[in-house]
Tab-separated table of C-alpha atoms and ligand atoms in Angstrom:
chain	number	residue	atom	x	y	z
A	216	UNK	CA	-0.262	0.019	-0.017
A	217	UNK	CA	1.294	3.494	-0.852
A	218	UNK	CA	2.385	5.815	1.980
A	219	UNK	CA	-0.594	8.322	0.720
A	220	UNK	CA	-3.057	5.786	1.095
A	221	UNK	CA	-2.769	5.224	4.809
A	222	UNK	CA	-4.951	8.107	5.606
A	223	UNK	CA	-7.906	6.151	4.219
A	224	UNK	CA	-7.020	3.100	6.091
A	225	UNK	CA	-6.677	5.307	9.278
A	226	UNK	CA	-10.123	6.605	8.681
A	227	UNK	CA	-11.552	3.181	8.295
A	228	UNK	CA	-9.727	2.009	11.494
A	229	UNK	CA	-11.147	5.099	13.331
A	230	UNK	CA	-14.704	4.196	12.044
A	231	UNK	CA	-14.393	0.508	13.192
A	232	UNK	CA	-13.166	1.764	16.558
A	233	UNK	CA	-16.363	4.218	16.941
A	234	UNK	CA	-18.685	1.315	15.837
A	235	UNK	CA	-16.801	-0.957	18.446
A	236	UNK	CA	-15.876	-3.634	15.823
A	237	UNK	CA	-13.111	-5.420	17.626
A	238	UNK	CA	-12.742	-8.386	15.311
A	239	UNK	CA	-12.500	-5.952	12.055
A	240	UNK	CA	-10.275	-3.564	13.671
A	241	UNK	CA	-7.835	-6.121	14.480
A	242	UNK	CA	-7.623	-7.429	10.739
A	243	UNK	CA	-7.619	-3.633	9.661
A	244	UNK	CA	-4.534	-2.873	12.214
A	245	UNK	CA	-2.760	-5.758	11.046
A	246	UNK	CA	-3.539	-4.868	7.331
A	247	UNK	CA	-1.812	-1.395	8.043
A	248	UNK	CA	1.227	-2.961	9.884
A	249	UNK	CA	1.754	-5.538	7.116
A	250	UNK	CA	1.669	-2.618	4.439
A	251	UNK	CA	4.333	-0.918	6.394
A	252	UNK	CA	2.210	1.702	8.463
A	253	UNK	CA	4.009	2.872	11.573
A	254	UNK	CA	2.821	1.527	14.761
A	255	UNK	CA	2.693	4.973	16.481
A	256	UNK	CA	0.741	6.575	13.348
A	257	UNK	CA	-1.860	3.847	13.688
A	258	UNK	CA	-2.112	4.431	17.444
A	259	UNK	CA	-2.279	8.293	17.054
A	260	UNK	CA	-3.752	9.051	13.869
A	261	UNK	CA	-6.272	6.195	13.835
A	262	UNK	CA	-7.091	4.813	17.373
A	263	UNK	CA	-6.830	7.903	19.573
A	264	UNK	CA	-8.267	9.934	16.863
A	265	UNK	CA	-11.394	7.658	16.892
A	266	UNK	CA	-11.403	7.475	20.726
A	267	UNK	CA	-11.510	11.211	20.620
A	268	UNK	CA	-14.390	11.443	18.376
A	269	UNK	CA	-16.186	8.789	20.623
A	270	UNK	CA	-15.311	10.970	23.835
A	271	UNK	CA	-16.585	14.163	22.174
A	272	UNK	CA	-19.907	12.222	21.776
A	273	UNK	CA	-20.119	11.014	25.033
A	274	UNK	CA	-19.573	14.446	26.452
A	275	UNK	CA	-22.495	15.808	24.255
A	276	UNK	CA	-24.719	12.766	25.192
A	277	UNK	CA	-24.721	11.498	21.673
A	278	UNK	CA	-23.731	8.066	22.811
A	279	UNK	CA	-23.785	6.418	26.435
A	280	UNK	CA	-21.691	4.244	28.375
A	281	UNK	CA	-22.378	0.831	26.362
A	282	UNK	CA	-21.238	2.239	23.010
A	283	UNK	CA	-18.256	3.624	24.600
A	284	UNK	CA	-17.491	0.271	26.313
A	285	UNK	CA	-17.578	-1.461	22.991
A	286	UNK	CA	-15.313	1.186	21.506
A	287	UNK	CA	-13.068	0.837	24.399
A	288	UNK	CA	-12.939	-3.041	23.776
A	289	UNK	CA	-12.022	-2.541	20.305
A	290	UNK	CA	-9.297	-0.125	21.231
A	291	UNK	CA	-7.774	-2.522	23.859
A	292	UNK	CA	-7.988	-5.287	20.817
A	293	UNK	CA	-6.195	-3.020	18.498
A	294	UNK	CA	-3.532	-1.884	21.166
A	295	UNK	CA	-2.906	-5.695	21.765
A	296	UNK	CA	-2.170	-6.235	18.269
A	297	UNK	CA	0.130	-3.002	18.101
A	298	UNK	CA	2.049	-4.131	21.384
A	299	UNK	CA	4.706	-6.025	20.090
A	300	UNK	CA	5.411	-3.662	17.268
A	301	UNK	CA	5.549	-0.731	19.892
A	302	UNK	CA	7.430	-2.402	22.478
A	303	UNK	CA	10.654	-4.053	21.285
A	304	UNK	CA	11.016	-6.018	24.313
A	305	UNK	CA	14.656	-5.499	25.803
A	306	UNK	CA	16.307	-8.779	26.435
A	307	UNK	CA	17.583	-7.645	29.981
A	308	UNK	CA	14.919	-5.559	31.402
A	309	UNK	CA	16.719	-2.192	32.913
A	310	UNK	CA	14.416	-2.269	36.059
A	311	UNK	CA	10.848	-2.738	37.316
A	312	UNK	CA	8.071	-0.061	37.322
A	313	UNK	CA	4.698	-0.756	39.004
A	314	UNK	CA	1.623	0.561	36.836
A	315	UNK	CA	-2.071	0.836	37.481
A	316	UNK	CA	-5.150	3.045	37.331
A	317	UNK	CA	-6.038	4.207	40.812
A	318	UNK	CA	-8.639	3.460	43.606
A	319	UNK	CA	-12.097	3.954	42.204
A	320	UNK	CA	-11.119	4.436	38.695
A	321	UNK	CA	-12.071	1.730	35.910
A	322	UNK	CA	-10.352	3.544	32.751
A	323	UNK	CA	-7.483	1.343	31.799
A	324	UNK	CA	-6.726	2.275	27.972
A	325	UNK	CA	-4.243	5.175	28.705
A	326	UNK	CA	-2.710	3.265	31.432
A	327	UNK	CA	-2.376	0.167	28.951
A	328	UNK	CA	-0.715	2.613	26.470
A	329	UNK	CA	1.772	3.847	29.166
A	330	UNK	CA	2.684	0.211	30.097
A	331	UNK	CA	3.361	-0.542	26.448
A	332	UNK	CA	5.382	2.497	25.784
A	333	UNK	CA	7.673	1.620	29.124
A	334	UNK	CA	8.091	-1.790	28.118
A	335	UNK	CA	9.186	-0.328	24.802
A	336	UNK	CA	11.944	1.316	26.801
A	337	UNK	CA	13.117	-2.099	28.236
A	338	UNK	CA	11.409	-1.453	31.520
A	339	UNK	CA	9.768	-4.667	33.260
A	340	UNK	CA	6.111	-3.276	33.839
A	341	UNK	CA	4.231	-4.824	36.793
A	342	UNK	CA	0.593	-3.971	35.915
A	343	UNK	CA	-1.910	-3.909	38.930
A	344	UNK	CA	-4.961	-3.098	36.824
A	345	UNK	CA	-7.545	-0.893	37.528
A	346	UNK	CA	-9.474	0.246	40.682
A	347	UNK	CA	-6.001	-0.195	42.506
A	348	UNK	CA	-5.840	0.118	46.463
A	349	UNK	CA	-2.904	2.121	47.733
A	350	UNK	CA	-1.795	-0.622	50.128
A	351	UNK	CA	-1.509	-3.012	47.204
A	352	UNK	CA	1.090	-0.609	45.742
A	353	UNK	CA	2.982	-0.491	48.811
A	354	UNK	CA	3.046	-4.440	49.186
A	355	UNK	CA	4.074	-4.645	45.543
A	356	UNK	CA	6.960	-2.192	45.940
A	357	UNK	CA	8.281	-4.076	49.032
A	358	UNK	CA	7.845	-7.530	47.204
A	359	UNK	CA	9.419	-6.432	43.839
A	360	UNK	CA	11.869	-3.626	44.516
A	361	UNK	CA	10.420	-1.684	41.744
A	362	UNK	CA	11.995	1.713	41.327
A	363	UNK	CA	9.092	3.530	39.778
A	364	UNK	CA	5.279	3.802	40.552
A	365	UNK	CA	3.212	4.964	37.572
A	366	UNK	CA	-0.361	6.170	38.471
A	367	UNK	CA	-3.110	6.946	35.920
A	368	UNK	CA	-6.215	8.517	36.987
A	369	UNK	CA	-9.153	9.796	34.454
A	370	UNK	CA	-11.649	11.202	36.904
A	371	UNK	CA	-11.423	14.505	38.663
A	372	UNK	CA	-13.172	12.184	41.523
A	373	UNK	CA	-10.226	9.882	41.482
A	374	UNK	CA	-7.085	11.925	40.917
A	375	UNK	CA	-6.981	12.514	44.772
A	376	UNK	CA	-6.209	8.754	44.981
A	377	UNK	CA	-2.745	9.232	43.396
A	378	UNK	CA	-2.151	11.509	46.696
A	379	UNK	CA	-3.475	8.672	48.748
A	380	UNK	CA	-0.638	6.504	47.094
A	381	UNK	CA	2.090	9.122	47.942
A	382	UNK	CA	0.779	9.141	51.664
A	383	UNK	CA	0.708	5.407	51.955
A	384	UNK	CA	4.196	5.038	50.686
A	385	UNK	CA	5.318	7.738	53.198
A	386	UNK	CA	3.324	5.877	55.998
A	387	UNK	CA	5.242	2.510	55.118
A	388	UNK	CA	8.606	4.467	55.233
A	389	UNK	CA	9.354	3.663	51.677
A	390	UNK	CA	8.499	7.026	49.831
A	391	UNK	CA	12.145	7.841	49.136
A	392	UNK	CA	12.913	4.280	47.539
A	393	UNK	CA	10.719	5.116	44.608
A	394	UNK	CA	9.901	7.606	41.977
A	395	UNK	CA	6.020	8.263	41.681
A	396	UNK	CA	5.025	9.375	38.245
A	397	UNK	CA	1.216	10.541	37.787
A	398	UNK	CA	-0.881	11.284	34.690
A	399	UNK	CA	-4.204	10.943	33.218
A	400	UNK	CA	-6.443	13.592	31.470
A	401	UNK	CA	-7.474	15.551	34.493
A	402	UNK	CA	-4.028	15.614	36.002
A	403	UNK	CA	-1.796	18.737	35.632
A	404	UNK	CA	1.887	19.641	36.643
A	405	UNK	CA	0.364	21.781	39.254
A	406	UNK	CA	-1.557	18.893	40.843
A	407	UNK	CA	1.585	16.823	40.600
A	408	UNK	CA	3.584	19.533	42.402
A	409	UNK	CA	0.723	19.829	45.164
A	410	UNK	CA	0.744	16.029	45.876
A	411	UNK	CA	4.488	15.678	45.836
A	412	UNK	CA	4.711	13.516	42.936
A	413	UNK	CA	8.134	12.970	41.171
A	414	UNK	CA	6.902	13.527	37.508
A	415	UNK	CA	4.090	14.386	35.778
A	416	UNK	CA	3.735	13.683	31.849
A	417	UNK	CA	0.740	14.516	29.531
A	418	UNK	CA	0.987	11.544	27.272
A	419	UNK	CA	2.350	7.779	27.019
A	420	UNK	CA	5.400	8.491	24.893
A	421	UNK	CA	6.545	11.268	27.277
A	422	UNK	CA	5.743	9.049	30.332
A	423	UNK	CA	8.213	6.198	29.049
A	424	UNK	CA	10.915	8.796	28.286
A	425	UNK	CA	10.805	10.225	31.716
A	426	UNK	CA	10.245	6.741	33.304
A	427	UNK	CA	13.591	5.687	31.315
A	428	UNK	CA	15.554	8.350	33.057
A	429	UNK	CA	15.043	7.075	36.468
A	430	UNK	CA	17.006	4.018	35.527
A	431	UNK	CA	20.130	5.822	34.436
B	781	B1M	CO1	-15.153	7.439	31.054
B	781	B1M	N1	-15.208	9.508	31.243
B	781	B1M	N2	-16.493	7.554	32.806
B	781	B1M	N3	-15.584	5.794	30.600
B	781	B1M	N4	-14.327	7.866	29.630
B	781	B1M	C1	-14.099	10.271	30.695
B	781	B1M	C2	-12.728	10.185	31.372
B	781	B1M	C3	-14.615	11.686	30.628
B	781	B1M	C4	-13.759	12.646	30.450
B	781	B1M	C5	-15.939	11.701	29.522
B	781	B1M	C6	-16.582	12.885	29.533
B	781	B1M	O1	-17.564	13.314	30.317
B	781	B1M	N5	-16.181	13.712	28.310
B	781	B1M	C7	-15.539	11.517	32.143
B	781	B1M	C8	-14.660	12.299	33.188
B	781	B1M	C9	-15.108	13.599	33.862
B	781	B1M	C10	-14.022	14.077	34.784
B	781	B1M	O2	-13.951	13.561	35.752
B	781	B1M	N6	-13.419	15.042	34.508
B	781	B1M	C11	-15.994	10.103	32.118
B	781	B1M	C12	-17.112	9.966	33.024
B	781	B1M	C13	-17.676	10.840	33.908
B	781	B1M	C14	-17.188	8.184	33.375
B	781	B1M	C15	-18.349	7.817	34.297
B	781	B1M	C16	-18.569	8.342	35.704
B	781	B1M	C17	-19.435	7.681	33.372
B	781	B1M	C18	-20.721	7.086	34.228
B	781	B1M	O3	-20.865	6.097	34.518
B	781	B1M	N7	-21.496	8.061	34.225
B	781	B1M	C19	-17.753	6.399	34.314
B	781	B1M	C20	-16.654	6.208	35.496
B	781	B1M	C21	-16.262	4.628	35.723
B	781	B1M	C22	-15.108	4.622	36.713
B	781	B1M	O4	-13.957	4.697	36.566
B	781	B1M	N8	-15.620	4.374	38.264
B	781	B1M	C23	-17.001	6.060	33.233
B	781	B1M	C24	-16.888	4.973	32.465
B	781	B1M	C25	-16.292	4.803	31.346
B	781	B1M	C26	-16.241	3.265	30.428
B	781	B1M	C27	-16.201	2.164	31.262
B	781	B1M	C28	-17.433	3.373	29.494
B	781	B1M	C29	-15.035	3.554	29.609
B	781	B1M	C30	-13.525	3.121	30.083
B	781	B1M	C31	-13.389	1.692	29.278
B	781	B1M	C32	-11.897	1.407	29.591
B	781	B1M	O5	-10.965	2.365	30.087
B	781	B1M	N9	-11.541	-0.002	29.604
B	781	B1M	C33	-14.946	5.127	29.657
B	781	B1M	C34	-14.341	5.924	28.697
B	781	B1M	C35	-13.876	5.031	27.239
B	781	B1M	C36	-14.017	7.267	28.442
B	781	B1M	C37	-13.309	8.367	27.544
B	781	B1M	C38	-14.618	8.324	26.400
B	781	B1M	C39	-12.186	7.847	26.808
B	781	B1M	C40	-10.869	7.531	27.869
B	781	B1M	C41	-9.976	6.944	27.049
B	781	B1M	O6	-9.730	5.890	27.245
B	781	B1M	N10	-9.236	7.917	26.432
B	781	B1M	C42	-13.224	9.449	28.204
B	781	B1M	C43	-13.533	10.836	27.393
B	781	B1M	C44	-12.176	11.152	26.781
B	781	B1M	O7	-11.038	11.074	27.237
B	781	B1M	N11	-12.328	11.580	25.505
B	781	B1M	C45	-14.072	9.401	29.342
B	781	B1M	C46	-7.942	7.462	25.473
B	781	B1M	C47	-6.985	7.151	26.402
B	781	B1M	C48	-5.672	6.921	25.379
B	781	B1M	O8	-6.618	8.459	26.877
B	781	B1M	O9	-6.810	7.594	29.104
B	781	B1M	O10	-6.395	9.999	28.712
B	781	B1M	P1	-6.193	8.576	28.311
B	781	B1M	O11	-4.755	8.535	28.378
B	781	B1M	C49	-3.815	9.481	27.627
B	781	B1M	C50	-3.310	10.631	28.766
B	781	B1M	O12	-4.225	10.848	29.597
B	781	B1M	C51	-1.920	9.922	29.168
B	781	B1M	O13	-1.682	9.169	28.280
B	781	B1M	C52	-2.735	8.641	27.512
B	781	B1M	C53	-2.294	9.101	25.680
B	781	B1M	O14	-0.959	8.842	25.434
B	781	B1M	N12	-1.810	9.179	30.545
B	781	B1M	C54	-0.729	9.269	31.243
B	781	B1M	C55	-2.915	8.333	31.047
B	781	B1M	N13	-2.432	7.687	32.100
B	781	B1M	C56	-1.266	8.196	32.209
B	781	B1M	C57	-0.198	8.132	33.274
B	781	B1M	C58	0.937	8.786	33.068
B	781	B1M	C59	1.152	9.581	32.103
B	781	B1M	C60	0.264	9.775	31.057
B	781	B1M	O15	1.947	8.534	34.037
B	781	B1M	C61	1.948	7.473	34.973
């Protein structure tokens, strides 16, 4: 497929995502990869583009939770297909990082993207999933010796759970042994400073870059 034609394929992928066609989207993503489209472009110009359209419709009450959920499932299927291409696994990981979506929050697409990107930097990601309790993070830091904790929050009501994790690390006496990175749509640099996080980044690629600096 000629480079110029990827635009058409990206629109097709975006539409499949908006319709939640998980099976078809995997086929189209694979088609793009086979034709030489960059995995990063498929992610940003097709998948994230489609998810932003869904997000806008959700905001304007043009679609509702079930539609968003099936779009999210399609997004997760598509990103799983992209994963090996985005994350060229390092043979010897440079270190471990814990990643999760914080307590009360079920959004996992951004968190999964951050995980894939940090894995692409040769870091072993310990994914604790969504709705993750602060104590579970403390326990996992102690068990694994992970150097970095990556916290994702998508709701204004759950970003405060990022502070709870920092407080729990302090109470356990291990705050200084880890770097805490925060992110997610409502999170800002100002909020990160306020809660005493070590880093804030706006997107998954920057998160991976900053995360990697903590292992040098
Ligand atoms: Co929800 N939702 N949702 N939702 N949802 C939002 C976040 C919302 C903005 C929609 C809206 O109103 N426009 C709104 C939040 C409003 C607010 O608090 N400010 C909202 C709401 C209100 C809710 C519910 C309360 C709805 C309800 O039930 N009435 C409910 C809450 C459930 C809960 O968590 N307890 C809810 C539920 C859901 C679904 C389950 C239906 C589904 C999630 C499915 C899933 O994740 N498996 C869903 C979805 C899909 C969305 C939208 C449409 C898309 C989110 C997404 O995945 N974006 C979203 C609207 C939107 O964002 N346009 C919305 C794509 C993803 C790649 O972006 O996660 O932002 P994002 O990640 C980015 C960056 O933020 C960053 O990197 C990524 C890009 O590179 N990033 C980090 C993320 N984590 C990072 C960590 C880092 C660094 C960067 O360092 C550690």
